[in-house]
mmCIF file of C-alpha atoms and ligand atoms in Angstrom:
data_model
loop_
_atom_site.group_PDB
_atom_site.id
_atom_site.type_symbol
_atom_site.label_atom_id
_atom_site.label_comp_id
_atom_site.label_asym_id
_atom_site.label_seq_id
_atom_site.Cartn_x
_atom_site.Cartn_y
_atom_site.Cartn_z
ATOM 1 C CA UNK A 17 97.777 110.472 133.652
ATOM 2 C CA UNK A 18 96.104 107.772 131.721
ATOM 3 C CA UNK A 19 93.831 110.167 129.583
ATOM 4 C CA UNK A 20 94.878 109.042 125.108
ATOM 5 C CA UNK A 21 96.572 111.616 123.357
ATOM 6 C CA UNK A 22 94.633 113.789 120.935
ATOM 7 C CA UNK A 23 96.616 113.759 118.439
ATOM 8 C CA UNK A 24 99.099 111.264 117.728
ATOM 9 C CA UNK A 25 101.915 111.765 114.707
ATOM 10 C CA UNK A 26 103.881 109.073 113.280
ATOM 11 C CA UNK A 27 106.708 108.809 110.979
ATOM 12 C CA UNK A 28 106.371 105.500 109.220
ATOM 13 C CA UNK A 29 109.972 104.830 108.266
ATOM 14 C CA UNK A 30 112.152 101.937 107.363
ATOM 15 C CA UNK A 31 109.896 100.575 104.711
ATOM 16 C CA UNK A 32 113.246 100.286 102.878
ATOM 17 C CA UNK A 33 115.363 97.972 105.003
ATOM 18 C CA UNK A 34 112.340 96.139 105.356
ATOM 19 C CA UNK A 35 112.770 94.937 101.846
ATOM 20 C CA UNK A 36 116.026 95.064 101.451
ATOM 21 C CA UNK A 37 116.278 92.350 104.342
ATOM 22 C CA UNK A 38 114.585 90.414 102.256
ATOM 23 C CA UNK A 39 115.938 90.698 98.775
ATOM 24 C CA UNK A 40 112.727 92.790 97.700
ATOM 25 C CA UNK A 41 112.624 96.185 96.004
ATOM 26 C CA UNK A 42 112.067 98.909 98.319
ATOM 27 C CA UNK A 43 108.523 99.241 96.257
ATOM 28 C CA UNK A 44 107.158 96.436 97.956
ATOM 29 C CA UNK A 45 108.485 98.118 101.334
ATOM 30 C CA UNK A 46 106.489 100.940 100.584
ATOM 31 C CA UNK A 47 103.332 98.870 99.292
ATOM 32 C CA UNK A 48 103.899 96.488 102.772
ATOM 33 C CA UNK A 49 103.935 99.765 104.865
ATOM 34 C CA UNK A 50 100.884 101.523 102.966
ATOM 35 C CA UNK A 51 98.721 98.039 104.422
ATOM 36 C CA UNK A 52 100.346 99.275 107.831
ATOM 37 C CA UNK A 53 99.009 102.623 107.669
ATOM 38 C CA UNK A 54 95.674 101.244 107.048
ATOM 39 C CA UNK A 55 95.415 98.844 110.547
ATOM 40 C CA UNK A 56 96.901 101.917 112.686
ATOM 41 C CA UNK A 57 94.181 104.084 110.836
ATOM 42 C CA UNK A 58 91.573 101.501 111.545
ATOM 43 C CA UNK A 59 92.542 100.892 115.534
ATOM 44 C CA UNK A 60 92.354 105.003 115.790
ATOM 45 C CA UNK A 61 89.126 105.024 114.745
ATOM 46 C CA UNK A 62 88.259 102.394 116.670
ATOM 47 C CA UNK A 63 90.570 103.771 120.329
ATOM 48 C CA UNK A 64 88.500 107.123 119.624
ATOM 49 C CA UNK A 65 91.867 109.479 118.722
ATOM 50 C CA UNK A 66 91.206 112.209 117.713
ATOM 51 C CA UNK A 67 93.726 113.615 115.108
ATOM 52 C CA UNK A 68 96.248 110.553 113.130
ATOM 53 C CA UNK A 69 99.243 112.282 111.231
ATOM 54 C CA UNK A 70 101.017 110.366 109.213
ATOM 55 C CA UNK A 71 104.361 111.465 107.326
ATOM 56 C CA UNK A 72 104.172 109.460 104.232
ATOM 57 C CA UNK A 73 106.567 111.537 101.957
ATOM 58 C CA UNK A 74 108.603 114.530 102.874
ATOM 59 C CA UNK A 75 109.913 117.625 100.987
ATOM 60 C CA UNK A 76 113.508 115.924 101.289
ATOM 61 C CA UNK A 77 112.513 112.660 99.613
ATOM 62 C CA UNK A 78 111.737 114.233 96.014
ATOM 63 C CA UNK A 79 115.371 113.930 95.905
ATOM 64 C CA UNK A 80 115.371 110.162 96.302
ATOM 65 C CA UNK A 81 116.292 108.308 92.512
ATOM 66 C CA UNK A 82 113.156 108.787 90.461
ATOM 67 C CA UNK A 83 111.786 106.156 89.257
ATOM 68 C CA UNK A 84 111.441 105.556 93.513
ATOM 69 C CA UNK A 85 109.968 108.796 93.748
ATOM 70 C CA UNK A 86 107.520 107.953 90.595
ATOM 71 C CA UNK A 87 106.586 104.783 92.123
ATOM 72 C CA UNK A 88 105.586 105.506 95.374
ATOM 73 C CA UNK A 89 103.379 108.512 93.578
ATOM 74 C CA UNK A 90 101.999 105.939 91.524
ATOM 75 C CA UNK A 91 101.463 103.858 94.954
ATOM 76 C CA UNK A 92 99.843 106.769 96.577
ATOM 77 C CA UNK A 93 97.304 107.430 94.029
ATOM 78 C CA UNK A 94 96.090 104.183 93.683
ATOM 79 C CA UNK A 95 95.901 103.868 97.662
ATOM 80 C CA UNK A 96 94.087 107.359 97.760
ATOM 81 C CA UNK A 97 91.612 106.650 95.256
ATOM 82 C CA UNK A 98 90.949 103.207 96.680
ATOM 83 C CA UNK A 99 90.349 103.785 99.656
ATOM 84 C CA UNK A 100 88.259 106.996 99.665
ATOM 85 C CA UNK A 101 84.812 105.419 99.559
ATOM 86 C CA UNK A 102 85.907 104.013 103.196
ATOM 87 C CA UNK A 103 87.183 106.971 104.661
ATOM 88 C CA UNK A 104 83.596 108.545 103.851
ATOM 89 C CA UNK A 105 81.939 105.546 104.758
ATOM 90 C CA UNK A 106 83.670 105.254 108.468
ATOM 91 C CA UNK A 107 83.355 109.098 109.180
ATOM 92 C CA UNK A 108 87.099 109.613 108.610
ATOM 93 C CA UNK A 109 87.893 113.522 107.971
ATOM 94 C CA UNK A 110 90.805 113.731 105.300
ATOM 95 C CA UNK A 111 93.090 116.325 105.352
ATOM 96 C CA UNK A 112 96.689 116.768 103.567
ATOM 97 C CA UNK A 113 99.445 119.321 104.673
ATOM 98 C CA UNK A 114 102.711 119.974 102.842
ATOM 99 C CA UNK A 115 103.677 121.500 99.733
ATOM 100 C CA UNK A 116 100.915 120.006 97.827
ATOM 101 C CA UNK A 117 101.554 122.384 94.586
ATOM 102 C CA UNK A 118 104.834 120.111 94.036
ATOM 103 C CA UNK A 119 102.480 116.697 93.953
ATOM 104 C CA UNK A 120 101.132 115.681 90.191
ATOM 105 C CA UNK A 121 98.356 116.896 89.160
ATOM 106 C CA UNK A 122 96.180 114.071 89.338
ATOM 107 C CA UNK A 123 96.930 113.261 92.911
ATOM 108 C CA UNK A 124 96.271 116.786 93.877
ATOM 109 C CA UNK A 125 93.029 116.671 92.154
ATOM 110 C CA UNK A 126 92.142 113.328 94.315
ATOM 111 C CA UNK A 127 92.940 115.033 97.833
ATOM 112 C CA UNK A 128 91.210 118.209 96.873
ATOM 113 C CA UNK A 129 88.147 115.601 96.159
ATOM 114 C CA UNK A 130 88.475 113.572 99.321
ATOM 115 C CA UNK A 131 88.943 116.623 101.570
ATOM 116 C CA UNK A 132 86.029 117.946 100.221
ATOM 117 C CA UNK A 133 83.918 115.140 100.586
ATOM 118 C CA UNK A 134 85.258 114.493 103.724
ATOM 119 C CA UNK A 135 84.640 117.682 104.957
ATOM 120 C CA UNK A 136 81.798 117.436 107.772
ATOM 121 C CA UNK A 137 82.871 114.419 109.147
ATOM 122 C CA UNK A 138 83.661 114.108 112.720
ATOM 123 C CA UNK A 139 85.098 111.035 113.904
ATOM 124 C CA UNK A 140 88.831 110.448 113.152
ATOM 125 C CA UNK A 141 90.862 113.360 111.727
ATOM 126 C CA UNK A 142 93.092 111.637 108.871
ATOM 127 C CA UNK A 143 95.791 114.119 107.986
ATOM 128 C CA UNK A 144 98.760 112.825 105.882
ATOM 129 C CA UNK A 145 102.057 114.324 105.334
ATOM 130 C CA UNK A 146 102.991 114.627 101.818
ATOM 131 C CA UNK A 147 105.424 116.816 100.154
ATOM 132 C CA UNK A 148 105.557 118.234 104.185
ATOM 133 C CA UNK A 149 108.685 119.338 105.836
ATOM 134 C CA UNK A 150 108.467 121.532 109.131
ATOM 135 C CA UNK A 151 110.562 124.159 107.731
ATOM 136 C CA UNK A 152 108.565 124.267 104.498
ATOM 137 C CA UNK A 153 105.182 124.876 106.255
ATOM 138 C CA UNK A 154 106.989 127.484 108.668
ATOM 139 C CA UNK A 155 108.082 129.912 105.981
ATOM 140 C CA UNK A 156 104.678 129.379 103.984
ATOM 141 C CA UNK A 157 103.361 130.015 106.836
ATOM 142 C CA UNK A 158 105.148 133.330 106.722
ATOM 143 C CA UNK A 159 104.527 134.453 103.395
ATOM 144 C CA UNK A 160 100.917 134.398 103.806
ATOM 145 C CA UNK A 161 101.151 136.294 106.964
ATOM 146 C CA UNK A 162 102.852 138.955 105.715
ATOM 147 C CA UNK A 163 101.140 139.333 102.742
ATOM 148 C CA UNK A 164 97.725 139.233 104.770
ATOM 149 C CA UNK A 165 99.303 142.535 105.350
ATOM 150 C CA UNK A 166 99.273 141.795 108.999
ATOM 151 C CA UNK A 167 101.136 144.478 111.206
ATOM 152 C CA UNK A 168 104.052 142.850 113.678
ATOM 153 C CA UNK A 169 102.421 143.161 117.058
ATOM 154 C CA UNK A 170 99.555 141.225 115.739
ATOM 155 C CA UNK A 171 101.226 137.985 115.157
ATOM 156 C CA UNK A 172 100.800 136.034 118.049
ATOM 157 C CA UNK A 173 101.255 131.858 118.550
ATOM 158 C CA UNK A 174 97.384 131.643 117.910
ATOM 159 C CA UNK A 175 97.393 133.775 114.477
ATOM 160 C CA UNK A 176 100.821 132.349 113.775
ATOM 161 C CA UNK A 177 99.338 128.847 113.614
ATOM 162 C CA UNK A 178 96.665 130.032 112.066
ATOM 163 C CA UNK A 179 98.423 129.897 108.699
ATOM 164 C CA UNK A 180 99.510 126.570 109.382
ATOM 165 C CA UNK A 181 99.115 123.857 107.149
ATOM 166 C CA UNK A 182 97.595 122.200 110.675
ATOM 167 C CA UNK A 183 95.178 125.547 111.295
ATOM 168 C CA UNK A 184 92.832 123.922 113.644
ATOM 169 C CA UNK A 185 93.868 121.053 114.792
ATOM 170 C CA UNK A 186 95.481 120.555 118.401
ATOM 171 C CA UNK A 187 98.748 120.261 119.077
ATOM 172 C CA UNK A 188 100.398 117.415 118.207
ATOM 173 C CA UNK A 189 100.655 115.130 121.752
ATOM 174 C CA UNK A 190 102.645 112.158 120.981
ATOM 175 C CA UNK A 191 105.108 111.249 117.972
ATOM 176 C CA UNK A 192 105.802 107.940 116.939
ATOM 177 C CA UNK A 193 109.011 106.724 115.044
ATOM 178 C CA UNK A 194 110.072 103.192 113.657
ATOM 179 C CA UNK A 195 113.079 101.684 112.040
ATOM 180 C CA UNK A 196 115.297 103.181 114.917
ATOM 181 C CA UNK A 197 116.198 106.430 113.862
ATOM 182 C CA UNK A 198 116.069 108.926 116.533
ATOM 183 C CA UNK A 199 115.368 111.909 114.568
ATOM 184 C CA UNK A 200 112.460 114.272 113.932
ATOM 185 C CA UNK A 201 113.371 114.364 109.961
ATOM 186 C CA UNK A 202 111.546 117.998 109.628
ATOM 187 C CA UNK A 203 108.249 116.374 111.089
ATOM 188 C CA UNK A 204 105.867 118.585 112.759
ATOM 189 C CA UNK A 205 108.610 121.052 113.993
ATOM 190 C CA UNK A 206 106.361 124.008 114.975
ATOM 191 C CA UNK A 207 103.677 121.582 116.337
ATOM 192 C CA UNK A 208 105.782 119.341 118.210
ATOM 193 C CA UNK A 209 106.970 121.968 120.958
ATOM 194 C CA UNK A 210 106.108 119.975 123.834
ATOM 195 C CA UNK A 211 104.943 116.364 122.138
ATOM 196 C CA UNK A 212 106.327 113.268 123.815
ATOM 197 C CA UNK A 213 108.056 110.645 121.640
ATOM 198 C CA UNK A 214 108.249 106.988 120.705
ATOM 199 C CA UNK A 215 111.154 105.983 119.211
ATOM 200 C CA UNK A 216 111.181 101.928 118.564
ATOM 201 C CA UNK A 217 113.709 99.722 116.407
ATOM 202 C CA UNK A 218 110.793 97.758 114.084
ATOM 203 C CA UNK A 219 110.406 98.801 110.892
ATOM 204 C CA UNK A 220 107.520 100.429 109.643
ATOM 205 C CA UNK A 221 105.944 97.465 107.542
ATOM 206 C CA UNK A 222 106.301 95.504 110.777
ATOM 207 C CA UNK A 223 104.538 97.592 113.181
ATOM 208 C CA UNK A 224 101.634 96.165 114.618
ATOM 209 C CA UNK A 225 98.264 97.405 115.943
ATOM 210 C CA UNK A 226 99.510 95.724 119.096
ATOM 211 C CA UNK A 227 102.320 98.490 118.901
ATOM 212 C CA UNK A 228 100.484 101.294 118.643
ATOM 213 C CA UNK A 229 98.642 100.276 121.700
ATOM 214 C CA UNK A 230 102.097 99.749 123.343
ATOM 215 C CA UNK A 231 103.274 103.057 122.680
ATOM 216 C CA UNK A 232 100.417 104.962 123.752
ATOM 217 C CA UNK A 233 100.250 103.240 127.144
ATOM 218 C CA UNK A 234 103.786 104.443 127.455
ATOM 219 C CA UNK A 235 102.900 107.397 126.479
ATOM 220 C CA UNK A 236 100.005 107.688 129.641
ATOM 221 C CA UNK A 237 102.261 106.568 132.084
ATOM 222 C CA UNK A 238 104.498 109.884 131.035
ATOM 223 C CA UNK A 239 104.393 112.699 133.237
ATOM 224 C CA UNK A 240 103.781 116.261 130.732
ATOM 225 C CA UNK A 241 105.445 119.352 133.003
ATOM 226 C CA UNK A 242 105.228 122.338 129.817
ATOM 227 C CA UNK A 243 107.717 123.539 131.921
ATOM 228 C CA UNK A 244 105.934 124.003 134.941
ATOM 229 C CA UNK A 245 106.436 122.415 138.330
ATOM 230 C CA UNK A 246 103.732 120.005 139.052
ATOM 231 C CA UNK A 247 101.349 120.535 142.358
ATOM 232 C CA UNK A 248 102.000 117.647 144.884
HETATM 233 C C1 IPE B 5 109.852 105.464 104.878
HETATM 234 O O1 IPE B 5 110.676 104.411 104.552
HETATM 235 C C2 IPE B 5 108.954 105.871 103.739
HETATM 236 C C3 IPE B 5 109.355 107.095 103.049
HETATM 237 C C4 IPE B 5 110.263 107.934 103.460
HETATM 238 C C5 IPE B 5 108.670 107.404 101.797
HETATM 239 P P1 IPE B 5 112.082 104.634 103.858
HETATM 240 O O2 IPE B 5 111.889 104.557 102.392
HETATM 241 O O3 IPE B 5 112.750 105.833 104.369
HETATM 242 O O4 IPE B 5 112.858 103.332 104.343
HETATM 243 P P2 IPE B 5 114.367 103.239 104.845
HETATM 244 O O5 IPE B 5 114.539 104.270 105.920
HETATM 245 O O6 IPE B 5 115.223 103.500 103.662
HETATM 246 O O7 IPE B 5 114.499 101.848 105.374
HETATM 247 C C1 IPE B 6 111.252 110.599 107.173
HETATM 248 O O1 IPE B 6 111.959 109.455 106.794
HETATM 249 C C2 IPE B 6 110.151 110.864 106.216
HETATM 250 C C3 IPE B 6 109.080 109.877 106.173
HETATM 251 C C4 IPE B 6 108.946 108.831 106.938
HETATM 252 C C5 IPE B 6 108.072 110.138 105.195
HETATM 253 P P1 IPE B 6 113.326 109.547 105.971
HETATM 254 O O2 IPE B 6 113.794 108.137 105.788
HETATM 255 O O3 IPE B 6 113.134 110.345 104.757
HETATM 256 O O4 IPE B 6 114.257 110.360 106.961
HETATM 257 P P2 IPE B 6 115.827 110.338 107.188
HETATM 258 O O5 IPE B 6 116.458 110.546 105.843
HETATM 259 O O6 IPE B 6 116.182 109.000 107.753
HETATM 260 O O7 IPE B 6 116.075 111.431 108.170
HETATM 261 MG MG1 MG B 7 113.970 106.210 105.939
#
């Protein structure tokens, strides 16, 4: 199996200990890891994936101290609004899932912009994680089910995802984590059913384009059952 997975997740953690190993605020972790995010962004494009999902900020970490949490919003909206023209420029379609309601006002009103204007394009699928935990998307999920006024035998996987943040997209095929933590951290929960996963000890702000490349040829030389026995 050497076919590239479709869609490839990655939780870009450690950004941190990354500064803290060198006697920097965890600030200029974050800032290091957002110029990470940009080169794996750039080789997808280039490698032809299909869907990139990044977890950049989870429901969980709005209880981090705040002038962390205020930072890394001010961080993200600069980053958004920055880099915007490119995304429409290199046919990158942006897309946000998580609790978005919780995110200020201003940054909503960016990714509401760039998903519109992003809308038709076609080449890489950009989604990032903001504000996202598993759980949280499962029981929103819910809610608008039931009050679709949908009758129990109808729900199915297909109209279950369906009220996904992820509606549409595939399945997520391979998930990436750094900094050596072998945890899912509420990523993707739903989505992830049968994903394979990466798991390596560098830390997000060091992880290389070379990496990536690393960890999807691992990833093709891994044999996928689903559960079923494989034909000989
Ligand atoms: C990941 O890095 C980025 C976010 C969760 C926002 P961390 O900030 O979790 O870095 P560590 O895990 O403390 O090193
Ligand atoms: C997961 O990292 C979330 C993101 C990378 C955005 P955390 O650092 O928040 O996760 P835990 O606390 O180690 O599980
Ligand atoms: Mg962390």
């Amino acid at each position: 199996m050497d076919s590239l997975p479709r869609h490839i997740g990655v939780i870009m953690d450690g950004n941190g200990r990354w500064a803290k190993l060198r006697g920097l605020k965890r600030i200029e972790g974050h800032r290091r890891g957002a110029e990470r995010a940009k080169d794996i962004i750039r080789v997808s494009l280039d490698i032809g994936i299909e869907v990139l999902t990044l977890y950049a900020f989870s429901i969980e970490n709005w209880q981090r101290p705040d002038d962390e949490v205020s930072t890394l919003m001010e961080l993200l909206e600069v980053y958004l609004s920055t880099e915007l023209i490119d995304l429409i420029q290199e046919g990158i379609r942006f897309r946000v899932i998580g609790n978005k309601e919780k995110l200020p006002e201003q940054i909503q009103h960016i990714i509401n912009r760039a998903e519109e204007l992003t809308k038709d394009n076609n080449k890489l699928t950009l989604v990032l994680a903001l504000s996202y935990s598993g759980r949280d998307e499962i029981l929103r999920a819910i809610r608008r089910l039931l009050s679709s006024g949908v009758r129990p035998e109808e729900i199915s996987e297909s109209t279950f995802e369906n009220h996904l943040d992820t509606a549409g997209l595939p399945p997520v095929d391979l998930i990436i984590r750094t900094s050596g933590e072998m945890r899912i951290s509420n990523f993707l929960l739903w989505q992830g059913a049968y994903a394979e996963l990466y798991f390596t000890e560098t830390l997000w702000p060091d992880f290389t384009k070379d990496e990536f490349l690393l960890a999807i040829q691992d990833y093709q030389r891994r044999e996928r059952r689903f559960g079923t026995v494989l034909s000989t």
